[in-house]
Amino acid sequence: QDSVTGLSAKDFADMFKTQTSELDVTYHAASAASVISIAVQALEASDTTDEVVLSQHIAANNFKTIYGDIGFDSNGQSKSPSLLIQYDTSGIVQTVFPEEASSGPILYPMPSWDRRDCIRLSQCNTSGGTCTEEGKCVCQISDKYHAVGSGETAECVPNERLNFISTSLLGVGYFLVSVVLVLAVGILIWVYHHRKNALVKVSQPLFLTLVVLGSVISSLSIIPLGLETEYRDSYDINMIDAACMAVPWLWGIGFAVTFSALFAKVLRVKLLYTAASKMKRRKIETKDVLSIMIVVLVIETSILLSFQFVSPLKWEREVLDDINGIAIESVGHCESESGWWFFASLVGFNILCLFYALILCFQTKHIPSDFSESSHIFLSVMFMFQVLVLAVPVSAMVRDNTNVFYFMRAGAIFLQNFTVLCIIFGPKMYRIYKKEDSRATIRRHLSSKRPQSSALRDVNAVSKGSVASVEEGMNSHPNVTIARNGESSDGFVENDSQLRDSQTRRVSFNGSIP
């Protein structure tokens, strides 16, 4: 007990807690109270305030305080036993001095405060890591976890799943592009090699080349489709942003070229046969149908330019799951604030074009396909229409699954272009391979099919006085001529006695009819 107050250490601790709102007493408060007790005891015992006398009295005597019996050695240091405590590496308090009372070894040098916080307060140890001197967490399984934070926030979290497109699936996409490119090169070589063949001439090499060119451009959109990165602070973010917009540009322009070439072919046929059925002169030149292609390309380009300058696609990453604000799973997409409206406009315009082309194909279905290719164009346009209508909503439904999303779009682009090339060029290659493309074969086909054509049935039904109009209408085609009275011609000769008994008509097809 203290000689002055009569309080024990427990009494002092209880009084301290009452006066300080339930705070536990520290040794600082106890030692301060003991110093006051020693001074009072020295004053009372020496009965003087002389500093020298008081110092000599304190150095020569022991004093009872709440801090224990206190005495001083010749150096003025307290002779009372004192325990040195320290937190160990596990955060447990250990007595480290004196040796006879120690419960653990002394730690030297002392850990930094960040290391202490990391050890005592953080999730580092419980999450499979160890704390460094700097208070960082070192993860034991570094290929699956990574360290974040320091001090009390240090911990090991799973490596972020970025949900990139799998390498094998990217390989499939590049393979599909190469298939279309190899097929396109082969077709162009084939067209050039057979450029003087009657069947190739009839099919218009210019438009055949445009179909191939459009398919190649559209298929190339699969390449930027597979380019990805992490977040917007990535070093290659500008390239990825450019790739985001390259996809609609390549696909849109390629689609426009392919479609407009097919559309121009079937439109040219319809205009010619419509004029023939009405016994009117109509001359359709290449520039007339090329204007249709230009209109389609201008509209398509206008939509894409608006898309590019108003609200371009940019790479963004969405966090799907996190631990204490640290992302552990995310998915990346090309995003745009108003991009949906431009994309809808692009797809909507293409669907309308395809739908109108289907109508024209239906209207020209009665024309011999050897010359108009209407059945082949119909199949091509119908397939493009179906792929576009089905692929867009299905792709939207699987948007969060990057592998499926990529496969759906790449597959749709490949099928659209590969199928068009096969449908348009496959039958021609087969016929030339079977040598069914000779002029004699074409003449026989015309001879067997001509009476079934609605335009030619109209010709057979006209009166004697209308023959001149028929000739005028047929001569209006740049590649169709009328021969009279046994005159020779380079093409097919047919005796049409139903038109005029006293005179023979011969119709020659010298070139290309779309």
Coordinates of C-alpha atoms in Angstrom, one line a residue:
Q1 CA 0.0 0.0 0.0
D2 CA 1.0 3.6 -0.6
S3 CA 2.4 5.2 2.6
V4 CA 0.7 8.5 1.8
T5 CA -2.7 7.5 0.4
G6 CA -3.0 4.0 1.8
L7 CA -4.2 2.9 -1.7
S8 CA -3.2 -0.4 -3.2
A9 CA -2.5 -0.9 -6.8
K10 CA -6.0 -2.3 -7.3
D11 CA -7.6 0.6 -5.5
F12 CA -5.8 3.0 -7.7
A13 CA -6.8 1.2 -10.9
D14 CA -10.5 1.1 -9.8
M15 CA -10.4 4.8 -9.0
F16 CA -8.7 5.6 -12.3
K17 CA -11.3 3.7 -14.3
T18 CA -14.1 5.5 -12.5
Q19 CA -12.7 8.9 -13.1
T20 CA -11.8 8.3 -16.7
S21 CA -15.0 6.7 -18.0
E22 CA -14.0 3.0 -17.7
L23 CA -10.5 3.4 -19.2
D24 CA -7.9 0.9 -18.0
V25 CA -5.0 2.4 -16.0
T26 CA -1.6 2.5 -17.7
Y27 CA 1.8 2.3 -16.0
H28 CA 2.4 6.0 -16.9
A29 CA -0.4 7.1 -14.5
A30 CA 0.7 4.7 -11.8
S31 CA 4.3 5.9 -12.0
A32 CA 3.3 9.5 -11.9
A33 CA 1.2 9.0 -8.8
S34 CA 4.2 7.2 -7.2
V35 CA 6.5 10.1 -7.9
I36 CA 4.1 12.4 -6.0
S37 CA 4.0 9.9 -3.1
I38 CA 7.8 9.7 -2.9
A39 CA 8.1 13.5 -2.9
V40 CA 5.6 13.8 -0.1
Q41 CA 7.3 11.1 2.0
A42 CA 10.7 12.8 1.5
L43 CA 9.4 16.2 2.5
E44 CA 7.7 14.9 5.7
A45 CA 10.7 12.8 6.7
S46 CA 13.4 15.5 6.1
D47 CA 11.3 18.4 7.3
T48 CA 12.9 20.7 4.8
T49 CA 12.6 22.0 1.2
D50 CA 16.3 22.1 0.6
E51 CA 16.9 20.3 -2.7
V52 CA 20.3 18.8 -1.7
V53 CA 18.9 17.4 1.5
L54 CA 15.9 16.0 -0.2
S55 CA 18.0 14.4 -2.9
Q56 CA 20.2 12.7 -0.3
H57 CA 17.2 11.5 1.6
I58 CA 15.5 10.0 -1.5
A59 CA 18.8 8.3 -2.6
A60 CA 19.3 6.7 0.8
N61 CA 15.8 5.4 1.5
N62 CA 13.1 3.1 0.1
F63 CA 9.5 4.3 -0.3
K64 CA 6.2 2.3 -0.4
T65 CA 4.0 3.3 -3.3
I66 CA 1.2 1.9 -5.5
Y67 CA 4.0 1.1 -7.9
G68 CA 5.8 -1.1 -5.3
D69 CA 8.8 -0.5 -3.0
I70 CA 11.0 2.0 -4.8
G71 CA 14.6 2.7 -4.1
F72 CA 17.5 4.2 -6.1
D73 CA 21.1 3.1 -6.8
S74 CA 24.2 5.3 -6.9
N75 CA 23.4 6.3 -10.5
G76 CA 19.9 7.5 -9.5
Q77 CA 18.2 4.7 -11.3
S78 CA 15.3 2.8 -9.7
K79 CA 16.3 -0.5 -8.1
S80 CA 12.7 -1.8 -8.4
P81 CA 12.3 -4.8 -10.7
S82 CA 10.8 -3.8 -14.2
L83 CA 9.5 -6.1 -16.9
L84 CA 10.0 -5.4 -20.6
I85 CA 7.2 -6.7 -22.8
Q86 CA 7.0 -7.0 -26.6
Y87 CA 4.6 -8.3 -29.2
D88 CA 5.9 -11.4 -31.0
T89 CA 5.5 -12.1 -34.7
S90 CA 2.1 -13.7 -34.0
G91 CA 0.8 -10.6 -32.2
I92 CA 1.1 -12.1 -28.7
V93 CA 2.5 -10.1 -25.8
Q94 CA 5.7 -11.6 -24.4
T95 CA 7.9 -10.7 -21.4
V96 CA 11.4 -10.4 -22.8
F97 CA 13.3 -9.0 -19.8
P98 CA 14.7 -9.8 -17.3
E99 CA 15.8 -13.2 -18.6
E100 CA 14.6 -15.0 -15.5
A101 CA 11.1 -13.8 -16.1
S102 CA 11.0 -13.8 -19.9
S103 CA 8.4 -15.7 -21.8
G104 CA 10.0 -15.2 -25.3
P105 CA 13.0 -13.9 -27.1
I106 CA 13.4 -10.2 -27.7
L107 CA 12.7 -9.0 -31.2
Y108 CA 15.4 -6.8 -32.7
P109 CA 15.1 -4.7 -34.8
M110 CA 11.6 -3.8 -33.9
P111 CA 9.0 -4.5 -36.7
S112 CA 7.6 -1.4 -38.4
W113 CA 4.1 -0.3 -37.6
D114 CA 2.9 -1.4 -41.0
R115 CA 4.3 -4.8 -40.4
R116 CA 2.7 -4.9 -36.9
D117 CA -0.7 -3.9 -38.4
C118 CA -0.3 -6.4 -41.2
I119 CA 0.4 -9.2 -38.7
R120 CA -2.3 -8.2 -36.1
L121 CA -5.0 -6.5 -38.1
S122 CA -4.9 -7.6 -41.7
Q123 CA -6.2 -10.7 -43.5
C124 CA -2.8 -11.5 -44.9
N125 CA -2.0 -14.6 -42.8
T126 CA -5.5 -15.9 -43.0
S127 CA -5.6 -15.5 -46.8
G128 CA -2.4 -17.6 -47.4
G129 CA 0.3 -14.9 -47.2
T130 CA 3.1 -13.6 -45.0
C131 CA 3.8 -10.0 -44.0
T132 CA 7.0 -8.3 -45.1
E133 CA 8.9 -5.6 -43.1
E134 CA 7.1 -3.0 -45.2
G135 CA 3.7 -4.4 -44.2
K136 CA 3.0 -5.9 -47.6
C137 CA 1.6 -9.3 -48.1
V138 CA 3.5 -12.0 -50.0
C139 CA 1.2 -14.6 -51.4
Q140 CA 2.4 -18.2 -51.3
I141 CA 0.4 -19.3 -54.5
S142 CA 1.5 -16.4 -56.7
D143 CA 0.0 -17.9 -59.9
K144 CA -3.5 -17.8 -58.5
Y145 CA -3.4 -14.9 -56.0
H146 CA -1.9 -11.5 -55.8
A147 CA -1.2 -9.1 -52.9
V148 CA -3.1 -5.9 -52.4
G149 CA -3.0 -3.2 -49.7
S150 CA -0.5 -2.7 -46.9
G151 CA -0.6 -2.7 -43.1
E152 CA -4.1 -3.5 -41.8
T153 CA -5.4 -3.7 -45.4
A154 CA -2.8 -6.2 -46.7
E155 CA -4.2 -9.4 -48.0
C156 CA -4.0 -12.0 -50.8
V157 CA -6.9 -11.9 -53.3
P158 CA -7.5 -14.2 -56.3
N159 CA -6.1 -13.1 -59.6
E160 CA -8.7 -11.2 -61.6
R161 CA -10.5 -13.3 -64.2
L162 CA -10.5 -11.0 -67.2
N163 CA -12.6 -13.4 -69.3
F164 CA -10.5 -13.0 -72.4
I165 CA -11.5 -15.0 -75.6
S166 CA -9.7 -18.3 -75.5
T167 CA -6.6 -18.7 -77.7
S168 CA -8.0 -21.8 -79.4
L169 CA -11.2 -19.9 -80.3
L170 CA -9.2 -17.0 -81.7
G171 CA -7.4 -19.6 -83.8
V172 CA -10.7 -20.8 -85.1
G173 CA -11.7 -17.2 -86.0
Y174 CA -8.4 -16.6 -87.9
F175 CA -8.8 -19.9 -89.7
L176 CA -12.3 -18.9 -90.9
V177 CA -10.8 -15.7 -92.3
S178 CA -8.1 -17.6 -94.1
V179 CA -10.6 -20.0 -95.6
V180 CA -12.6 -17.0 -97.1
L181 CA -9.4 -15.4 -98.3
V182 CA -8.1 -18.5 -100.0
L183 CA -11.5 -19.2 -101.5
A184 CA -11.7 -15.6 -102.8
V185 CA -8.2 -15.7 -104.3
G186 CA -9.0 -19.0 -106.0
I187 CA -12.3 -17.6 -107.4
L188 CA -10.6 -14.5 -108.8
I189 CA -8.0 -16.7 -110.5
W190 CA -10.8 -18.9 -111.8
V191 CA -12.7 -15.9 -113.2
Y192 CA -9.7 -14.4 -114.9
H193 CA -8.8 -17.8 -116.4
H194 CA -12.3 -18.3 -117.8
R195 CA -12.9 -14.6 -118.6
K196 CA -13.6 -15.5 -122.3
N197 CA -16.0 -18.3 -121.4
A198 CA -19.6 -17.7 -122.4
L199 CA -21.0 -18.5 -119.0
V200 CA -18.6 -16.2 -117.2
K201 CA -19.3 -13.4 -119.7
V202 CA -23.1 -13.9 -119.2
S203 CA -22.5 -13.6 -115.4
Q204 CA -20.8 -10.2 -115.7
P205 CA -17.2 -10.5 -114.4
L206 CA -17.3 -7.0 -113.0
F207 CA -20.1 -7.8 -110.6
L208 CA -18.6 -11.2 -109.8
T209 CA -15.4 -9.5 -108.8
L210 CA -17.4 -7.1 -106.6
V211 CA -19.1 -10.0 -104.8
V212 CA -15.7 -11.5 -104.0
L213 CA -14.3 -8.1 -102.9
G214 CA -17.3 -7.4 -100.6
S215 CA -17.0 -10.9 -99.0
V216 CA -13.3 -10.4 -98.3
I217 CA -13.8 -7.0 -96.7
S218 CA -16.7 -8.3 -94.6
S219 CA -14.7 -11.4 -93.5
L220 CA -11.7 -9.3 -92.4
S221 CA -13.9 -7.8 -89.6
I222 CA -13.4 -11.1 -87.7
I223 CA -9.7 -10.1 -87.0
P224 CA -10.4 -6.9 -84.9
L225 CA -13.4 -8.7 -83.4
G226 CA -10.8 -10.8 -81.4
L227 CA -8.6 -7.9 -80.1
E228 CA -8.9 -7.2 -76.4
T229 CA -7.1 -5.6 -73.5
E230 CA -7.5 -5.0 -69.8
Y231 CA -8.5 -1.5 -68.5
R232 CA -8.4 1.9 -70.1
D233 CA -5.0 2.6 -68.6
S234 CA -3.5 -0.2 -70.8
Y235 CA -0.7 0.8 -73.2
D236 CA -2.6 -0.5 -76.2
I237 CA -6.0 1.1 -75.5
N238 CA -5.9 3.4 -78.6
M239 CA -5.4 0.3 -80.8
I240 CA -8.2 -1.5 -79.2
D241 CA -10.5 1.5 -79.5
A242 CA -9.7 1.6 -83.2
A243 CA -10.4 -2.1 -83.5
C244 CA -13.8 -1.6 -81.9
M245 CA -14.8 0.8 -84.7
A246 CA -13.1 -1.3 -87.4
V247 CA -15.6 -4.1 -86.9
P248 CA -18.7 -2.1 -88.0
W249 CA -16.7 -0.4 -90.8
L250 CA -15.4 -3.6 -92.3
W251 CA -18.6 -5.5 -91.9
G252 CA -20.8 -2.6 -93.1
I253 CA -18.8 -1.7 -96.2
G254 CA -18.2 -5.4 -97.1
F255 CA -21.9 -6.1 -96.8
A256 CA -22.8 -3.1 -98.9
V257 CA -20.4 -4.1 -101.7
T258 CA -21.6 -7.7 -101.8
F259 CA -25.3 -6.8 -101.5
S260 CA -25.2 -4.0 -104.0
A261 CA -23.4 -6.2 -106.6
L262 CA -26.1 -8.9 -106.2
F263 CA -28.8 -6.4 -106.2
A264 CA -27.5 -4.7 -109.3
K265 CA -27.5 -8.0 -111.2
V266 CA -31.1 -8.9 -110.4
L267 CA -32.3 -5.3 -110.9
R268 CA -30.8 -5.2 -114.4
V269 CA -32.6 -8.4 -115.3
K270 CA -35.9 -7.1 -114.0
L271 CA -35.6 -3.8 -115.9
L272 CA -34.7 -5.6 -119.2
Y273 CA -37.5 -8.1 -119.1
T274 CA -40.1 -5.7 -117.9
A275 CA -39.3 -3.5 -120.9
A276 CA -39.4 -6.5 -123.2
S277 CA -42.8 -7.6 -121.9
K278 CA -44.2 -4.1 -122.7
M279 CA -42.5 -4.1 -126.1
K280 CA -40.5 -1.0 -125.2
R281 CA -37.0 0.0 -126.0
R282 CA -34.8 -0.1 -122.9
K283 CA -31.0 0.2 -122.8
I284 CA -29.4 -0.7 -119.5
E285 CA -25.7 0.1 -119.2
T286 CA -23.3 -0.7 -116.5
K287 CA -23.3 2.8 -115.2
D288 CA -27.0 2.6 -114.6
V289 CA -26.7 -0.2 -112.1
L290 CA -23.5 1.1 -110.7
S291 CA -25.4 4.1 -109.5
I292 CA -27.5 1.7 -107.3
M293 CA -24.3 0.5 -105.7
I294 CA -23.1 4.0 -105.1
V295 CA -26.4 4.9 -103.4
V296 CA -26.2 1.9 -101.1
L297 CA -22.5 2.6 -100.3
V298 CA -23.2 6.3 -99.6
I299 CA -26.0 5.5 -97.2
E300 CA -24.0 2.9 -95.4
T301 CA -20.9 5.2 -95.2
S302 CA -23.1 8.0 -93.9
I303 CA -24.4 5.9 -91.0
L304 CA -20.8 4.7 -90.2
L305 CA -19.4 8.2 -90.3
S306 CA -22.1 9.5 -88.0
F307 CA -21.4 6.5 -85.7
Q308 CA -17.6 7.3 -85.8
F309 CA -17.9 11.1 -85.0
V310 CA -20.9 11.2 -82.7
S311 CA -20.6 8.3 -80.4
P312 CA -17.7 5.9 -81.4
L313 CA -17.3 2.5 -79.8
K314 CA -14.6 2.4 -77.0
W315 CA -13.2 -0.4 -75.0
E316 CA -14.7 -0.6 -71.5
R317 CA -14.4 -3.3 -68.7
E318 CA -17.2 -4.1 -66.3
V319 CA -16.4 -5.6 -62.9
L320 CA -18.6 -8.6 -62.2
D321 CA -17.2 -9.5 -58.7
D322 CA -14.9 -8.0 -56.1
I323 CA -13.4 -8.4 -52.7
N324 CA -13.3 -5.2 -50.6
G325 CA -13.4 -3.2 -53.8
I326 CA -10.7 -5.3 -55.5
A327 CA -12.0 -6.8 -58.8
I328 CA -11.7 -10.5 -59.0
E329 CA -13.8 -11.0 -62.2
S330 CA -14.6 -8.7 -65.1
V331 CA -15.6 -8.7 -68.7
G332 CA -14.6 -6.3 -71.5
H333 CA -16.8 -5.0 -74.3
C334 CA -16.8 -2.3 -76.9
E335 CA -19.3 0.3 -75.6
S336 CA -20.8 3.5 -76.7
E337 CA -23.3 5.8 -75.1
S338 CA -25.5 6.1 -78.2
G339 CA -24.0 3.3 -80.2
W340 CA -27.1 1.2 -80.1
W341 CA -29.0 3.7 -82.2
F342 CA -26.4 3.7 -84.9
F343 CA -26.0 0.0 -84.9
A344 CA -29.7 -0.4 -85.1
S345 CA -29.8 2.0 -88.1
L346 CA -27.0 0.0 -89.8
V347 CA -28.7 -3.3 -89.3
G348 CA -32.1 -2.0 -90.1
F349 CA -31.0 -0.5 -93.4
N350 CA -29.3 -3.7 -94.4
I351 CA -32.4 -5.8 -93.6
L352 CA -34.6 -3.4 -95.7
C353 CA -32.2 -3.7 -98.6
L354 CA -32.1 -7.5 -98.3
F355 CA -35.9 -7.7 -98.1
Y356 CA -36.3 -5.6 -101.2
A357 CA -33.8 -7.7 -103.0
L358 CA -35.8 -10.8 -102.1
I359 CA -38.9 -9.2 -103.7
L360 CA -37.0 -8.6 -106.9
C361 CA -35.7 -12.1 -106.9
F362 CA -39.2 -13.4 -106.6
Q363 CA -40.4 -11.2 -109.4
T364 CA -37.7 -12.5 -111.8
K365 CA -38.0 -16.2 -110.8
H366 CA -39.5 -17.1 -114.2
I367 CA -36.5 -15.9 -116.1
P368 CA -34.0 -18.7 -117.1
S369 CA -31.4 -18.9 -114.3
D370 CA -28.6 -19.5 -116.8
F371 CA -28.7 -15.9 -117.7
S372 CA -30.3 -14.1 -114.8
E373 CA -28.9 -16.2 -111.9
S374 CA -32.1 -15.2 -110.0
S375 CA -32.4 -18.5 -108.2
H376 CA -28.7 -18.3 -107.0
I377 CA -29.0 -14.7 -106.1
F378 CA -32.3 -15.5 -104.3
L379 CA -30.6 -18.2 -102.2
S380 CA -27.6 -15.9 -101.4
V381 CA -29.8 -12.9 -100.4
M382 CA -32.1 -15.2 -98.4
F383 CA -29.2 -16.7 -96.5
M384 CA -27.7 -13.2 -95.8
F385 CA -31.2 -12.1 -94.5
Q386 CA -31.6 -15.1 -92.2
V387 CA -28.1 -14.9 -90.8
L388 CA -28.5 -11.2 -90.1
V389 CA -32.0 -11.5 -88.5
L390 CA -31.0 -14.4 -86.3
A391 CA -27.4 -13.5 -85.4
V392 CA -28.1 -10.1 -84.0
P393 CA -30.6 -11.0 -81.2
V394 CA -28.8 -14.3 -80.3
S395 CA -25.5 -12.4 -80.0
A396 CA -27.1 -9.9 -77.7
M397 CA -28.4 -12.7 -75.4
V398 CA -24.9 -14.2 -74.9
R399 CA -23.0 -10.8 -74.6
D400 CA -21.6 -11.5 -71.1
N401 CA -20.0 -14.8 -72.3
T402 CA -17.0 -13.6 -74.3
N403 CA -16.2 -16.9 -75.9
V404 CA -19.8 -17.6 -77.1
F405 CA -20.3 -13.9 -78.1
Y406 CA -17.2 -14.0 -80.2
F407 CA -18.0 -17.4 -81.8
M408 CA -21.6 -16.3 -82.6
R409 CA -20.4 -13.1 -84.4
A410 CA -17.4 -14.6 -86.1
G411 CA -19.5 -17.6 -87.2
A412 CA -22.3 -15.4 -88.6
I413 CA -19.8 -13.3 -90.6
F414 CA -18.1 -16.3 -92.0
L415 CA -21.3 -18.1 -92.9
Q416 CA -22.7 -15.0 -94.6
N417 CA -19.7 -14.5 -96.9
F418 CA -18.6 -18.1 -97.4
T419 CA -22.1 -19.2 -98.4
V420 CA -22.6 -16.4 -100.8
L421 CA -19.4 -17.3 -102.6
C422 CA -20.3 -20.9 -102.8
I423 CA -23.8 -20.3 -104.0
I424 CA -22.8 -17.8 -106.7
F425 CA -19.7 -19.5 -108.0
G426 CA -20.2 -23.1 -107.2
P427 CA -22.8 -23.9 -109.9
K428 CA -20.7 -22.0 -112.5
M429 CA -17.6 -23.9 -111.7
Y430 CA -19.4 -27.2 -111.8
R431 CA -20.9 -26.4 -115.2
I432 CA -17.6 -25.4 -116.7
Y433 CA -16.0 -28.5 -115.2
K434 CA -18.7 -30.6 -116.9
K435 CA -18.2 -28.5 -120.1
E436 CA -21.9 -27.6 -120.0
D437 CA -21.1 -23.9 -120.7
S438 CA -20.6 -24.1 -124.5
R439 CA -22.6 -21.8 -126.7
A440 CA -24.4 -24.9 -128.1
T441 CA -25.6 -25.8 -124.6
I442 CA -26.8 -22.3 -124.0
R443 CA -28.6 -22.2 -127.3
R444 CA -30.4 -25.5 -126.5
H445 CA -31.4 -24.2 -123.1
L446 CA -32.8 -21.0 -124.6
S447 CA -34.6 -23.0 -127.2
S448 CA -36.3 -25.2 -124.6
K449 CA -37.0 -22.4 -122.1
R450 CA -37.9 -19.5 -124.4
P451 CA -41.6 -20.3 -124.9
Q452 CA -42.1 -20.5 -121.1
S453 CA -40.9 -16.9 -120.5
S454 CA -43.7 -14.6 -119.8
A455 CA -42.0 -11.8 -121.8
L456 CA -41.6 -14.1 -124.8
R457 CA -45.2 -15.4 -124.5
D458 CA -46.2 -11.8 -124.8
V459 CA -44.2 -11.6 -128.0
N460 CA -45.9 -14.7 -129.4
A461 CA -49.3 -13.1 -128.7
V462 CA -48.8 -9.9 -130.5
S463 CA -50.4 -9.2 -133.9
K464 CA -48.6 -9.1 -137.2
G465 CA -48.4 -5.3 -137.1
S466 CA -46.5 -5.4 -133.8
V467 CA -43.5 -7.3 -135.0
A468 CA -41.6 -4.1 -135.5
S469 CA -42.1 -3.2 -131.9
V470 CA -40.8 -6.5 -130.8
E471 CA -37.7 -6.0 -132.9
E472 CA -37.3 -2.6 -131.5
G473 CA -37.6 -3.8 -127.9
M474 CA -35.2 -6.7 -128.4
N475 CA -32.7 -4.5 -130.2
S476 CA -32.7 -2.1 -127.3
H477 CA -30.6 -4.5 -125.3
P478 CA -27.0 -3.8 -126.0
N479 CA -26.2 -7.5 -126.3
V480 CA -29.3 -8.7 -128.2
T481 CA -29.7 -8.4 -132.0
I482 CA -32.4 -9.4 -134.5
A483 CA -31.3 -11.2 -137.8
R484 CA -33.7 -11.4 -140.8
N485 CA -34.2 -13.6 -143.8
G486 CA -31.5 -16.2 -143.1
E487 CA -28.7 -13.7 -142.2
S488 CA -26.0 -15.3 -140.1
S489 CA -25.5 -14.3 -136.5
D490 CA -22.9 -15.3 -133.8
G491 CA -25.5 -16.6 -131.4
F492 CA -28.5 -18.7 -131.2
V493 CA -30.8 -19.0 -134.2
E494 CA -34.5 -19.9 -133.8
N495 CA -37.2 -20.0 -136.5
D496 CA -40.2 -18.3 -135.0
S497 CA -43.0 -19.0 -137.5
Q498 CA -45.7 -18.1 -134.9
L499 CA -44.7 -14.4 -135.3
R500 CA -44.8 -14.2 -139.1
D501 CA -45.2 -17.2 -141.5
S502 CA -43.6 -15.4 -144.5
Q503 CA -40.5 -14.3 -142.6
T504 CA -37.9 -15.9 -140.3
R505 CA -36.7 -14.3 -137.2
R506 CA -33.5 -15.2 -135.5
V507 CA -32.4 -14.0 -132.0
S508 CA -28.8 -13.8 -131.1
F509 CA -27.3 -13.4 -127.6
N510 CA -23.8 -12.0 -128.1
G511 CA -22.5 -11.0 -124.7
S512 CA -23.7 -10.7 -121.2
I513 CA -27.2 -10.6 -120.0
P514 CA -27.2 -10.1 -116.3

